[in-house]
Coordinates of C-alpha atoms and ligand atoms in Angstrom, one line a residue:
X1 CA 17.2 22.7 24.4
X2 CA 20.6 23.4 26.0
X3 CA 21.6 19.8 26.7
X4 CA 20.8 16.7 24.7
X5 CA 18.8 14.1 26.6
X6 CA 19.4 10.4 26.1
X7 CA 16.9 7.6 26.2
X8 CA 18.1 4.0 26.2
X9 CA 15.7 1.3 25.1
X10 CA 16.6 -2.2 26.2
X11 CA 14.7 -5.5 26.0
X12 CA 14.2 -8.5 28.1
X13 CA 12.7 -12.0 28.3
X14 CA 12.5 -12.7 24.6
X15 CA 13.5 -11.0 21.4
X16 CA 11.0 -9.7 18.8
X17 CA 9.0 -7.8 21.3
X18 CA 9.1 -4.7 19.1
X19 CA 11.8 -2.5 20.7
X20 CA 12.0 -0.8 17.3
X21 CA 8.3 0.1 17.4
X22 CA 8.5 1.4 20.9
X23 CA 11.6 3.5 20.2
X24 CA 9.9 4.9 17.1
X25 CA 6.8 5.6 19.1
X26 CA 8.7 7.5 21.8
X27 CA 10.4 9.4 19.0
X28 CA 7.1 10.2 17.4
X29 CA 5.5 11.4 20.6
X30 CA 8.5 13.7 21.6
X31 CA 8.6 15.0 18.1
X32 CA 4.9 15.9 18.3
X33 CA 5.9 18.1 21.3
X34 CA 8.3 20.0 19.2
X35 CA 11.5 18.3 20.1
X36 CA 14.1 17.4 17.6
X37 CA 14.9 13.7 17.9
X38 CA 16.9 11.0 16.4
X39 CA 17.0 7.2 16.9
X40 CA 20.0 5.0 16.7
X41 CA 20.4 1.2 17.0
X42 CA 23.2 -0.9 18.3
X43 CA 23.3 -4.5 17.2
X44 CA 25.4 -6.8 19.2
X45 CA 26.5 -9.1 16.3
X46 CA 30.0 -9.0 14.9
X47 CA 29.2 -8.3 11.3
X48 CA 30.4 -4.8 10.4
X49 CA 26.9 -4.1 9.1
X50 CA 24.0 -6.3 8.1
X51 CA 24.7 -5.9 4.4
X52 CA 26.3 -9.3 4.0
X53 CA 23.6 -11.1 6.0
X54 CA 21.1 -13.4 4.4
X55 CA 17.6 -12.0 4.9
X56 CA 16.7 -15.2 6.7
X57 CA 19.0 -14.0 9.6
X58 CA 17.5 -10.7 10.5
X59 CA 15.1 -9.8 7.7
X60 CA 15.5 -7.0 5.2
X61 CA 18.6 -4.8 5.0
X62 CA 17.5 -1.2 5.1
X63 CA 19.6 1.5 3.3
X64 CA 20.1 5.0 4.6
X65 CA 20.5 8.1 2.4
X66 CA 24.2 8.1 2.9
X67 CA 24.4 4.4 1.8
X68 CA 24.7 2.6 5.1
X69 CA 23.3 -0.9 5.0
X70 CA 21.4 -1.2 8.3
X71 CA 19.0 -3.2 10.4
X72 CA 15.3 -3.0 9.4
X73 CA 14.4 -1.1 12.6
X74 CA 15.8 2.0 11.0
X75 CA 13.0 1.6 8.5
X76 CA 10.5 1.9 11.4
X77 CA 12.3 4.9 12.7
X78 CA 12.0 6.7 9.4
X79 CA 8.4 5.5 8.6
X80 CA 7.2 6.7 12.0
X81 CA 9.0 10.0 12.4
X82 CA 10.1 11.1 8.9
X83 CA 13.6 11.7 10.2
X84 CA 16.5 10.8 7.9
X85 CA 18.9 8.3 9.5
X86 CA 22.6 8.0 8.5
X87 CA 25.5 5.7 9.3
X88 CA 25.7 7.3 12.8
X89 CA 22.3 5.7 13.5
X90 CA 23.4 2.1 13.0
X91 CA 26.2 0.4 14.8
X92 CA 27.3 -3.2 15.5
X93 CA 29.8 -4.8 17.8
X94 CA 31.8 -5.4 14.6
X95 CA 32.0 -1.7 13.8
X96 CA 32.9 -0.8 17.3
X97 CA 35.7 -3.3 17.5
X98 CA 37.0 -2.4 14.0
X99 CA 37.2 1.3 15.0
X100 CA 39.1 0.4 18.2
X101 CA 41.4 -2.0 16.4
X102 CA 42.1 0.5 13.6
X103 CA 43.1 3.1 16.3
X104 CA 45.3 0.5 18.0
X105 CA 47.1 -0.2 14.7
X106 CA 47.4 3.5 14.1
X107 CA 49.2 3.8 17.4
X108 CA 46.5 6.1 18.9
X109 CA 46.6 4.3 22.3
X110 CA 50.2 5.0 23.0
X111 CA 51.3 1.5 24.1
X112 CA 48.3 0.8 26.4
X113 CA 46.7 -2.6 26.7
X114 CA 43.4 -2.4 24.8
X115 CA 40.5 -3.9 26.7
X116 CA 36.8 -4.2 26.5
X117 CA 36.6 -1.8 29.5
X118 CA 37.4 1.0 29.0
X119 CA 38.3 1.0 25.2
X120 CA 35.3 -0.8 23.7
X121 CA 32.9 0.9 26.1
X122 CA 34.4 4.3 25.5
X123 CA 34.0 3.8 21.7
X124 CA 30.3 2.8 22.3
X125 CA 29.8 5.9 24.5
X126 CA 31.5 8.1 21.9
X127 CA 29.0 6.9 19.3
X128 CA 26.0 7.6 21.5
X129 CA 27.2 11.1 22.3
X130 CA 28.3 11.8 18.8
X131 CA 24.7 12.2 17.7
X132 CA 24.0 14.5 20.6
X133 CA 27.2 16.5 20.1
X134 CA 26.1 17.5 16.6
X135 CA 23.8 19.5 18.8
X136 CA 20.9 19.3 16.4
X137 CA 19.0 16.9 18.7
X138 CA 17.1 17.4 21.9
X139 CA 16.7 13.7 22.3
X140 CA 18.9 10.8 21.2
X141 CA 17.0 7.5 21.5
X142 CA 19.4 4.5 21.5
X143 CA 17.9 1.1 21.0
X144 CA 20.1 -1.9 22.1
X145 CA 19.5 -5.0 20.0
X146 CA 19.3 -8.4 21.6
X147 CA 18.1 -9.2 25.1
X148 CA 19.4 -8.4 28.5
X149 CA 21.5 -11.4 29.7
X150 CA 23.1 -12.1 26.3
X151 CA 26.8 -12.3 26.7
X152 CA 27.3 -10.1 23.6
X153 CA 25.1 -7.3 25.0
X154 CA 27.3 -6.8 28.0
X155 CA 29.6 -4.1 26.7
X156 CA 26.6 -2.1 25.5
X157 CA 24.9 -2.3 28.9
X158 CA 28.1 -1.4 30.7
X159 CA 28.3 1.7 28.5
X160 CA 24.7 2.6 29.3
X161 CA 25.4 2.2 33.0
X162 CA 28.3 4.6 32.8
X163 CA 26.4 7.1 30.6
X164 CA 23.4 7.1 33.0
X165 CA 25.7 7.8 35.9
X166 CA 27.5 10.6 34.1
X167 CA 24.4 12.2 32.6
X168 CA 22.1 12.1 35.6
X169 CA 18.7 13.5 34.8
X170 CA 19.6 13.8 31.1
X171 CA 19.4 10.0 30.6
X172 CA 16.9 7.3 31.3
X173 CA 16.3 3.7 30.5
X174 CA 13.1 2.3 29.1
X175 CA 13.0 -1.5 29.4
X176 CA 10.7 -3.6 27.3
X177 CA 9.7 -7.0 28.6
X178 CA 7.1 -9.6 28.1
X179 CA 4.1 -10.8 30.3
X180 CA 3.3 -14.3 29.0
X181 CA -0.3 -15.7 29.3
X182 CA -0.6 -19.3 30.4
X183 CA -3.6 -20.7 28.8
X184 CA -3.9 -23.8 30.9
X185 CA -3.8 -21.8 34.1
X186 CA -5.6 -18.8 32.6
X187 CA -3.1 -16.5 34.1
X188 CA -0.7 -13.7 33.1
X189 CA 2.7 -14.1 34.6
X190 CA 5.0 -11.4 35.8
X191 CA 7.9 -13.5 36.9
X192 CA 9.9 -13.4 33.6
X193 CA 9.7 -9.6 33.9
X194 CA 10.9 -9.5 37.4
X195 CA 13.9 -11.7 36.4
X196 CA 14.7 -9.6 33.4
X197 CA 14.7 -6.4 35.5
X198 CA 16.9 -8.2 38.1
X199 CA 19.3 -9.1 35.3
X200 CA 19.5 -5.4 34.3
X201 CA 20.0 -4.4 37.9
X202 CA 22.8 -6.9 38.3
X203 CA 24.7 -5.0 35.6
X204 CA 24.0 -1.8 37.5
X205 CA 21.1 -0.4 35.5
X206 CA 17.8 0.5 37.2
X207 CA 15.2 0.9 34.5
X208 CA 13.1 4.1 34.9
X209 CA 10.2 3.0 32.7
X210 CA 8.9 -0.5 32.0
X211 CA 6.9 -1.3 28.8
X212 CA 5.1 -4.6 29.2
X213 CA 4.3 -6.5 26.0
X214 CA 1.2 -8.5 26.4
X215 CA -1.4 -10.4 24.4
X216 CA -4.1 -9.7 27.1
X217 CA -5.0 -6.5 28.9
X218 CA -3.2 -6.1 32.2
X219 CA -5.2 -4.7 35.1
X220 CA -3.9 -2.1 37.5
X221 CA -3.2 -4.7 40.1
X222 CA -0.7 -6.4 37.9
X223 CA 0.9 -3.1 36.9
X224 CA 1.2 -2.2 40.5
X225 CA 2.8 -5.5 41.3
X226 CA 5.4 -5.1 38.6
X227 CA 6.1 -1.6 39.8
X228 CA 6.7 -2.6 43.4
X229 CA 8.9 -5.6 42.5
X230 CA 11.0 -3.7 40.1
X231 CA 11.6 -0.4 41.9
X232 CA 9.7 1.6 39.3
X233 CA 6.9 4.2 39.9
X234 CA 3.4 3.0 39.1
X235 CA 2.8 5.6 36.4
X236 CA 6.1 4.4 34.8
X237 CA 4.7 1.0 34.0
X238 CA 2.8 1.0 30.7
X239 CA 1.5 -1.9 28.7
X240 CA 1.8 -2.6 25.0
X241 CA -1.0 -4.8 24.1
X242 CA -1.3 -6.5 20.7
X243 CA -2.9 -4.0 18.3
X244 CA -4.3 -4.4 14.8
X245 CA -1.5 -2.3 13.4
X246 CA 1.9 -1.2 14.6
X247 CA 0.9 2.4 13.7
X248 CA -1.5 2.4 16.6
X249 CA 1.3 2.0 19.1
X250 CA 2.2 5.7 19.4
X251 CA -1.4 6.7 20.2
X252 CA -1.7 3.9 22.6
X253 CA 1.6 4.9 24.4
X254 CA 0.4 8.5 24.5
X255 CA -2.9 7.5 26.1
X256 CA -0.9 5.8 28.9
X257 CA 1.3 8.8 29.3
X258 CA 4.6 7.3 28.2
X259 CA 5.8 10.6 26.9
X260 CA 4.7 12.5 30.0
X261 CA 6.6 10.3 32.4
X262 CA 9.7 10.6 30.2
X263 CA 9.4 14.4 30.3
X264 CA 8.8 14.4 34.1
X265 CA 11.7 12.1 34.7
X266 CA 13.9 14.4 32.7
X267 CA 12.7 17.5 34.5
X268 CA 11.1 19.0 31.4
X269 CA 7.8 20.9 31.3
X270 CA 4.9 18.6 30.4
X271 CA 2.5 21.0 28.8
X272 CA -0.5 20.1 26.7
X273 CA -0.9 16.7 25.1
X274 CA -0.3 17.0 21.3
X275 CA -3.3 16.0 19.2
X276 CA -1.3 13.9 16.7
X277 CA -3.8 15.1 14.1
X278 CA -2.4 13.8 10.8
X279 CA -1.4 10.6 12.4
X280 CA -4.8 9.9 13.8
X281 CA -6.3 10.9 10.5
X282 CA -4.2 8.2 8.9
X283 CA -5.4 5.6 11.5
X284 CA -9.0 6.6 11.0
X285 CA -8.7 6.3 7.2
X286 CA -7.0 2.9 7.7
X287 CA -9.8 1.6 9.9
X288 CA -12.4 2.6 7.3
X289 CA -10.5 1.0 4.4
X290 CA -12.0 -2.5 4.5
X291 CA -12.3 -3.2 0.8
X292 CA -9.4 -5.4 -0.3
X293 CA -6.9 -5.1 -3.0
X294 CA -4.7 -8.2 -3.7
X295 CA -1.0 -7.7 -4.3
X296 CA 1.3 -10.6 -5.1
X297 CA 4.9 -10.4 -3.9
X298 CA 7.1 -12.5 -6.1
X299 CA 10.3 -13.2 -4.3
X300 CA 12.4 -16.0 -2.9
X301 CA 12.5 -15.2 0.8
X302 CA 9.5 -16.8 2.4
X303 CA 9.7 -14.6 5.6
X304 CA 7.6 -11.6 6.6
X305 CA 10.5 -9.4 7.5
X306 CA 12.5 -10.1 4.3
X307 CA 10.5 -7.5 2.3
X308 CA 9.5 -5.3 5.3
X309 CA 9.7 -1.9 3.7
X310 CA 7.9 -3.1 0.5
X311 CA 5.1 -4.5 2.6
X312 CA 4.8 -1.4 4.7
X313 CA 4.9 0.9 1.6
X314 CA 2.1 -1.2 -0.1
X315 CA 0.1 -1.2 3.1
X316 CA 0.4 2.6 3.5
X317 CA -0.5 3.0 -0.2
X318 CA -3.6 1.0 0.4
X319 CA -4.7 3.3 3.1
X320 CA -4.2 6.4 1.0
X321 CA -6.4 4.7 -1.7
X322 CA -9.0 3.8 1.0
X323 CA -8.4 0.1 0.5
X324 CA -6.8 -2.6 2.6
X325 CA -3.8 -4.1 0.9
X326 CA -3.7 -7.9 1.2
X327 CA -0.3 -9.2 0.4
X328 CA 0.3 -12.7 -0.8
X329 CA 3.8 -14.0 -0.9
X330 CA 4.5 -16.0 -4.1
X331 CA 7.7 -18.0 -4.1
X332 CA 9.4 -17.5 -7.4
X333 CA 11.1 -20.8 -7.1
X334 CA 7.7 -22.5 -7.7
X335 CA 6.8 -20.3 -10.6
X336 CA 6.9 -21.9 -14.0
X337 CA 5.0 -21.5 -17.3
X338 CA 2.8 -24.2 -16.0
X339 CA 2.0 -22.9 -12.6
X340 CA 2.1 -19.1 -13.1
X341 CA -1.6 -18.6 -14.1
X342 CA -2.7 -20.5 -11.1
X343 CA -0.3 -18.9 -8.7
X344 CA -1.0 -15.3 -9.8
X345 CA -4.8 -15.9 -9.9
X346 CA -6.7 -13.2 -8.2
X347 CA -3.8 -10.8 -7.9
X348 CA -4.8 -7.2 -8.8
X349 CA -1.1 -6.2 -9.0
X350 CA 2.3 -7.9 -8.7
X351 CA 5.5 -6.7 -7.2
X352 CA 8.7 -8.4 -8.4
X353 CA 11.0 -8.2 -5.5
X354 CA 14.7 -7.3 -5.1
X355 CA 17.3 -9.9 -4.5
X356 CA 20.7 -11.4 -5.2
X357 CA 21.8 -14.6 -7.0
X358 CA 20.5 -17.2 -9.3
X359 CA 17.9 -18.9 -7.0
X360 CA 14.4 -18.1 -8.0
X361 CA 15.2 -15.7 -10.9
X362 CA 13.6 -17.8 -13.6
X363 CA 10.3 -17.6 -11.7
X364 CA 10.6 -13.9 -11.6
X365 CA 11.1 -13.8 -15.4
X366 CA 8.1 -16.1 -15.8
X367 CA 6.0 -13.7 -13.6
X368 CA 7.2 -10.7 -15.6
X369 CA 6.2 -12.4 -18.8
X370 CA 2.8 -13.4 -17.6
X371 CA 1.9 -10.0 -16.1
X372 CA 3.2 -8.1 -19.2
X373 CA 1.3 -10.3 -21.6
X374 CA -1.9 -10.3 -19.4
X375 CA -1.6 -6.6 -18.6
X376 CA -1.6 -7.0 -14.8
X377 CA -0.1 -4.0 -13.0
X378 CA 3.5 -4.8 -12.2
X379 CA 6.2 -3.1 -10.2
X380 CA 9.7 -4.4 -10.5
X381 CA 12.2 -3.3 -7.9
X382 CA 15.9 -3.6 -8.3
X383 CA 16.4 -7.3 -9.3
X384 CA 12.7 -7.2 -10.1
X385 CA 13.3 -4.5 -12.6
X386 CA 16.4 -6.3 -14.0
X387 CA 14.3 -9.4 -14.6
X388 CA 11.6 -7.4 -16.4
X389 CA 14.4 -6.2 -18.7
X390 CA 15.7 -9.8 -19.2
X391 CA 12.2 -11.1 -19.9
X392 CA 11.7 -8.4 -22.5
X393 CA 15.0 -9.2 -24.2
X394 CA 14.2 -12.9 -24.4
X395 CA 10.6 -12.7 -25.5
X396 CA 10.3 -9.4 -27.4
X397 CA 13.8 -8.7 -28.7
X398 CA 14.3 -12.4 -29.5
X399 CA 17.5 -13.0 -27.5
X400 CA 16.7 -16.3 -25.9
X401 CA 20.0 -16.3 -23.9
X402 CA 19.6 -12.8 -22.6
X403 CA 20.5 -12.5 -18.9
X404 CA 22.1 -10.5 -16.2
X405 CA 25.9 -10.9 -15.9
X406 CA 25.2 -11.7 -12.3
X407 CA 23.5 -14.9 -13.3
X408 CA 25.4 -15.8 -16.4
X409 CA 28.9 -14.4 -16.9
X410 CA 29.2 -15.6 -20.5
X411 CA 25.9 -14.6 -22.0
X412 CA 26.2 -12.9 -25.3
X413 CA 23.2 -10.7 -24.5
X414 CA 24.2 -9.2 -21.2
X415 CA 21.2 -6.8 -21.1
X416 CA 22.0 -6.3 -17.4
X417 CA 25.7 -5.9 -16.9
X418 CA 28.1 -5.2 -14.0
X419 CA 28.8 -1.6 -13.4
X420 CA 32.2 -0.4 -14.5
X421 CA 33.3 0.7 -11.0
X422 CA 32.2 -2.6 -9.5
X423 CA 34.4 -4.7 -11.7
X424 CA 37.5 -4.8 -9.6
X425 CA 35.8 -5.0 -6.2
X426 CA 36.3 -8.2 -4.3
X427 CA 35.3 -7.1 -0.8
X428 CA 31.7 -7.9 -0.1
X429 CA 30.8 -5.4 2.5
X430 CA 29.5 -1.9 1.8
X431 CA 30.8 -2.0 -1.8
X432 CA 27.7 -1.8 -3.9
X433 CA 26.3 1.3 -5.3
X434 CA 24.6 2.4 -2.1
X435 CA 22.5 5.3 -0.9
X436 CA 20.8 8.2 -2.5
X437 CA 21.5 9.3 -6.1
X438 CA 19.8 11.8 -8.3
X439 CA 17.6 10.6 -11.1
X440 CA 16.2 12.8 -13.9
X441 CA 12.8 11.8 -15.3
X442 CA 11.7 12.0 -18.9
X443 CA 9.0 14.5 -19.4
X444 CA 5.8 13.0 -20.7
X445 CA 6.5 9.5 -19.2
X446 CA 4.1 7.8 -16.9
X447 CA 6.7 7.9 -14.2
X448 CA 7.1 11.7 -14.6
X449 CA 3.3 12.0 -14.3
X450 CA 3.4 10.1 -11.1
X451 CA 6.2 12.1 -9.4
X452 CA 5.1 15.3 -11.1
X453 CA 8.6 16.5 -11.2
X454 CA 11.8 16.1 -13.1
X455 CA 14.5 15.6 -10.5
X456 CA 14.1 13.0 -7.8
X457 CA 16.5 11.4 -5.3
X458 CA 16.1 7.7 -4.5
X459 CA 18.2 5.1 -2.6
X460 CA 20.1 2.2 -4.2
X461 CA 21.7 -1.1 -3.4
X462 CA 23.1 -2.9 -6.5
X463 CA 26.1 -4.0 -8.5
X464 CA 24.5 -4.5 -11.8
X465 CA 22.8 -2.1 -14.2
X466 CA 20.9 -1.8 -17.4
X467 CA 23.3 -2.2 -20.3
X468 CA 23.0 1.1 -22.3
X469 CA 24.2 -0.5 -25.5
X470 CA 20.7 -2.0 -25.8
X471 CA 18.7 1.1 -25.0
X472 CA 17.7 1.9 -28.6
X473 CA 16.5 -1.6 -29.3
X474 CA 14.4 -1.6 -26.2
X475 CA 12.8 1.8 -26.9
X476 CA 12.1 0.8 -30.4
X477 CA 10.3 -2.4 -29.2
X478 CA 8.3 -0.5 -26.6
X479 CA 10.2 -0.6 -23.3
X480 CA 11.2 3.0 -22.5
X481 CA 14.1 4.2 -20.3
X482 CA 12.5 7.1 -18.5
X483 CA 14.8 7.8 -15.6
X484 CA 18.6 8.3 -15.7
X485 CA 21.3 9.4 -13.4
X486 CA 22.7 12.7 -14.8
X487 CA 26.3 12.0 -14.0
X488 CA 26.8 8.3 -14.8
X489 CA 24.0 8.0 -17.3
X490 CA 22.8 4.8 -15.5
X491 CA 19.3 3.9 -16.4
X492 CA 17.2 3.9 -13.3
X493 CA 13.6 3.4 -14.6
X494 CA 12.0 1.4 -17.4
X495 CA 8.3 1.4 -18.3
X496 CA 6.0 0.1 -21.0
X497 CA 3.5 2.7 -22.0
X498 CA 0.1 1.3 -23.1
X499 CA 0.1 -1.3 -20.3
X500 CA -1.9 -0.4 -17.2
X501 CA 1.2 -0.2 -15.0
X502 CA 4.5 -1.8 -16.0
X503 CA 7.3 0.0 -14.3
X504 CA 10.7 -1.2 -13.0
X505 CA 13.0 0.9 -10.9
X506 CA 16.7 0.1 -10.3
X507 CA 16.4 2.0 -7.0
X508 CA 14.4 1.1 -3.9
X509 CA 11.5 3.5 -3.5
X510 CA 10.3 1.5 -0.4
X511 CA 13.0 3.0 1.7
X512 CA 11.4 6.4 1.4
X513 CA 7.8 5.7 2.0
X514 CA 6.6 6.9 5.4
X515 CA 3.2 6.9 7.1
X516 CA 2.6 10.6 6.6
X517 CA 4.5 10.8 3.2
X518 CA 3.6 7.7 1.3
X519 CA 5.7 7.1 -1.8
X520 CA 4.0 8.3 -5.1
X521 CA 5.0 5.2 -7.0
X522 CA 3.4 2.8 -4.5
X523 CA 0.3 5.0 -4.1
X524 CA -0.2 5.1 -7.9
X525 CA 0.6 1.4 -8.3
X526 CA -2.0 0.4 -5.7
X527 CA -4.5 2.8 -7.2
X528 CA -4.0 1.1 -10.6
X529 CA -4.3 -2.3 -9.0
X530 CA -7.6 -1.3 -7.5
X531 CA -8.8 0.0 -10.9
X532 CA -7.7 -3.3 -12.4
X533 CA -9.6 -5.2 -9.8
X534 CA -12.8 -3.3 -10.7
X535 CA -12.3 -4.1 -14.4
Ligands
LIG1 N1 21.5 -8.4 -7.5 C1 21.2 -7.2 -8.2 C2 22.4 -6.3 -8.3 O1 23.3 -6.4 -7.5 C3 20.0 -6.5 -7.6 C4 20.2 -6.1 -6.2 C5 18.9 -5.8 -5.5 O2 17.8 -6.2 -5.9 N2 19.0 -5.0 -4.4 O3 22.4 -5.4 -9.1

């Protein structure tokens, strides 16, 4: 396509309506029509990136191939569309301001007064167009975090207003709002949507398409009412009802012609409706998978979104094994030798989750010990892998004080140690070992068997690592180091052969598992958990 088209996705009334899912669905549907797409997110908070945020704030921190710590919506973008996002796909108010302030200090503005308009807005616009300019994309979909009416969203909305004016038919705005249902009155209410659109209009943006989130089906009359009150064509009002799975949203949006109206509005040929074959096949398989496999997530963040990508990866892996994955969160802070048997009861497999800091690690060690000695399939990810290693040192190698340097700086048996290049870093943001690195798998290992290849690329986010001084001792005692980075020699994977499934990865495989390309480690882990259940 000669010119890149831009789609802006805004939200109103309340947050958590699923702008990320709608953006991903639009991307998916356009992709199915042969367009090259990318999706970017602007977050209005001042942090440079979400890397320093506690997961309780905005959920999981997702990591891109190029090592950007981003909002979890980027995970949805990748899982739905199989695109690879980069740091150009994730921006915050903090990053925008930093870029402008750095330029100011550098003297780039030649003595001008630096202001929100035009300097901040120009920087926002530059970052939207940057993706288009690389000219690979037919569509750039830009999701604006937060809700219309927030003070901090204003510079982003002003930038969109300008861009829509400049780009004409090459840009449009999809606004996602909410239609609440009042039980006492047994009525669905459109007023909040009308207000939210007015709010958008008051900053000079007329939405082209409205997506109405609703818990109950909306009749044509209601859609017509919203259309006429909000200056939007009737066929440009679609509803997004609660569905059993987020993966049904693209199909539901297609059935209502969301992609068709986008194409019409942008003066592009509509053509035939794509069949979405593989996607529908996945949904079919998912519906049929009713037998349950129970996976315990041992972690410390008692919040759905904190382990989003792990949950999604497990759920996809369930479908590919024709089972439904039922995930139980198990708070590691409540896990002790006395409680572990009870808490892990009924779990066919256990994931020991990533994390930072001391809180809850002893529970992870207890879990690793219990699952190892009871041969329950176990998958340790990042900190989870590190705690498997610590447990093994304490209970098999006989080093009662073994620990990670992160938790105990003085331990004599620092089986997990700080990486050399991390030692002198004091800045907290973006300074870990981040992003994609190569890993070479040991032929003949279980992990090699699973990947069926020697060279893999996986994404990382850590400061600490397996201490190679102990490798021989571990291998002699039965825990093998089966994946390593060819340049740094960092140990990336440990496994215990002979057990049903006891594998720990220093990297995060969950960032690469998508709907149509589930991650082999998760698929194999769930498969083993199912076999374990049958035993
Ligand atoms: N805290 C550990 C480290 O920094 C593990 C990090 C993680 O689980 N992502 O190495």
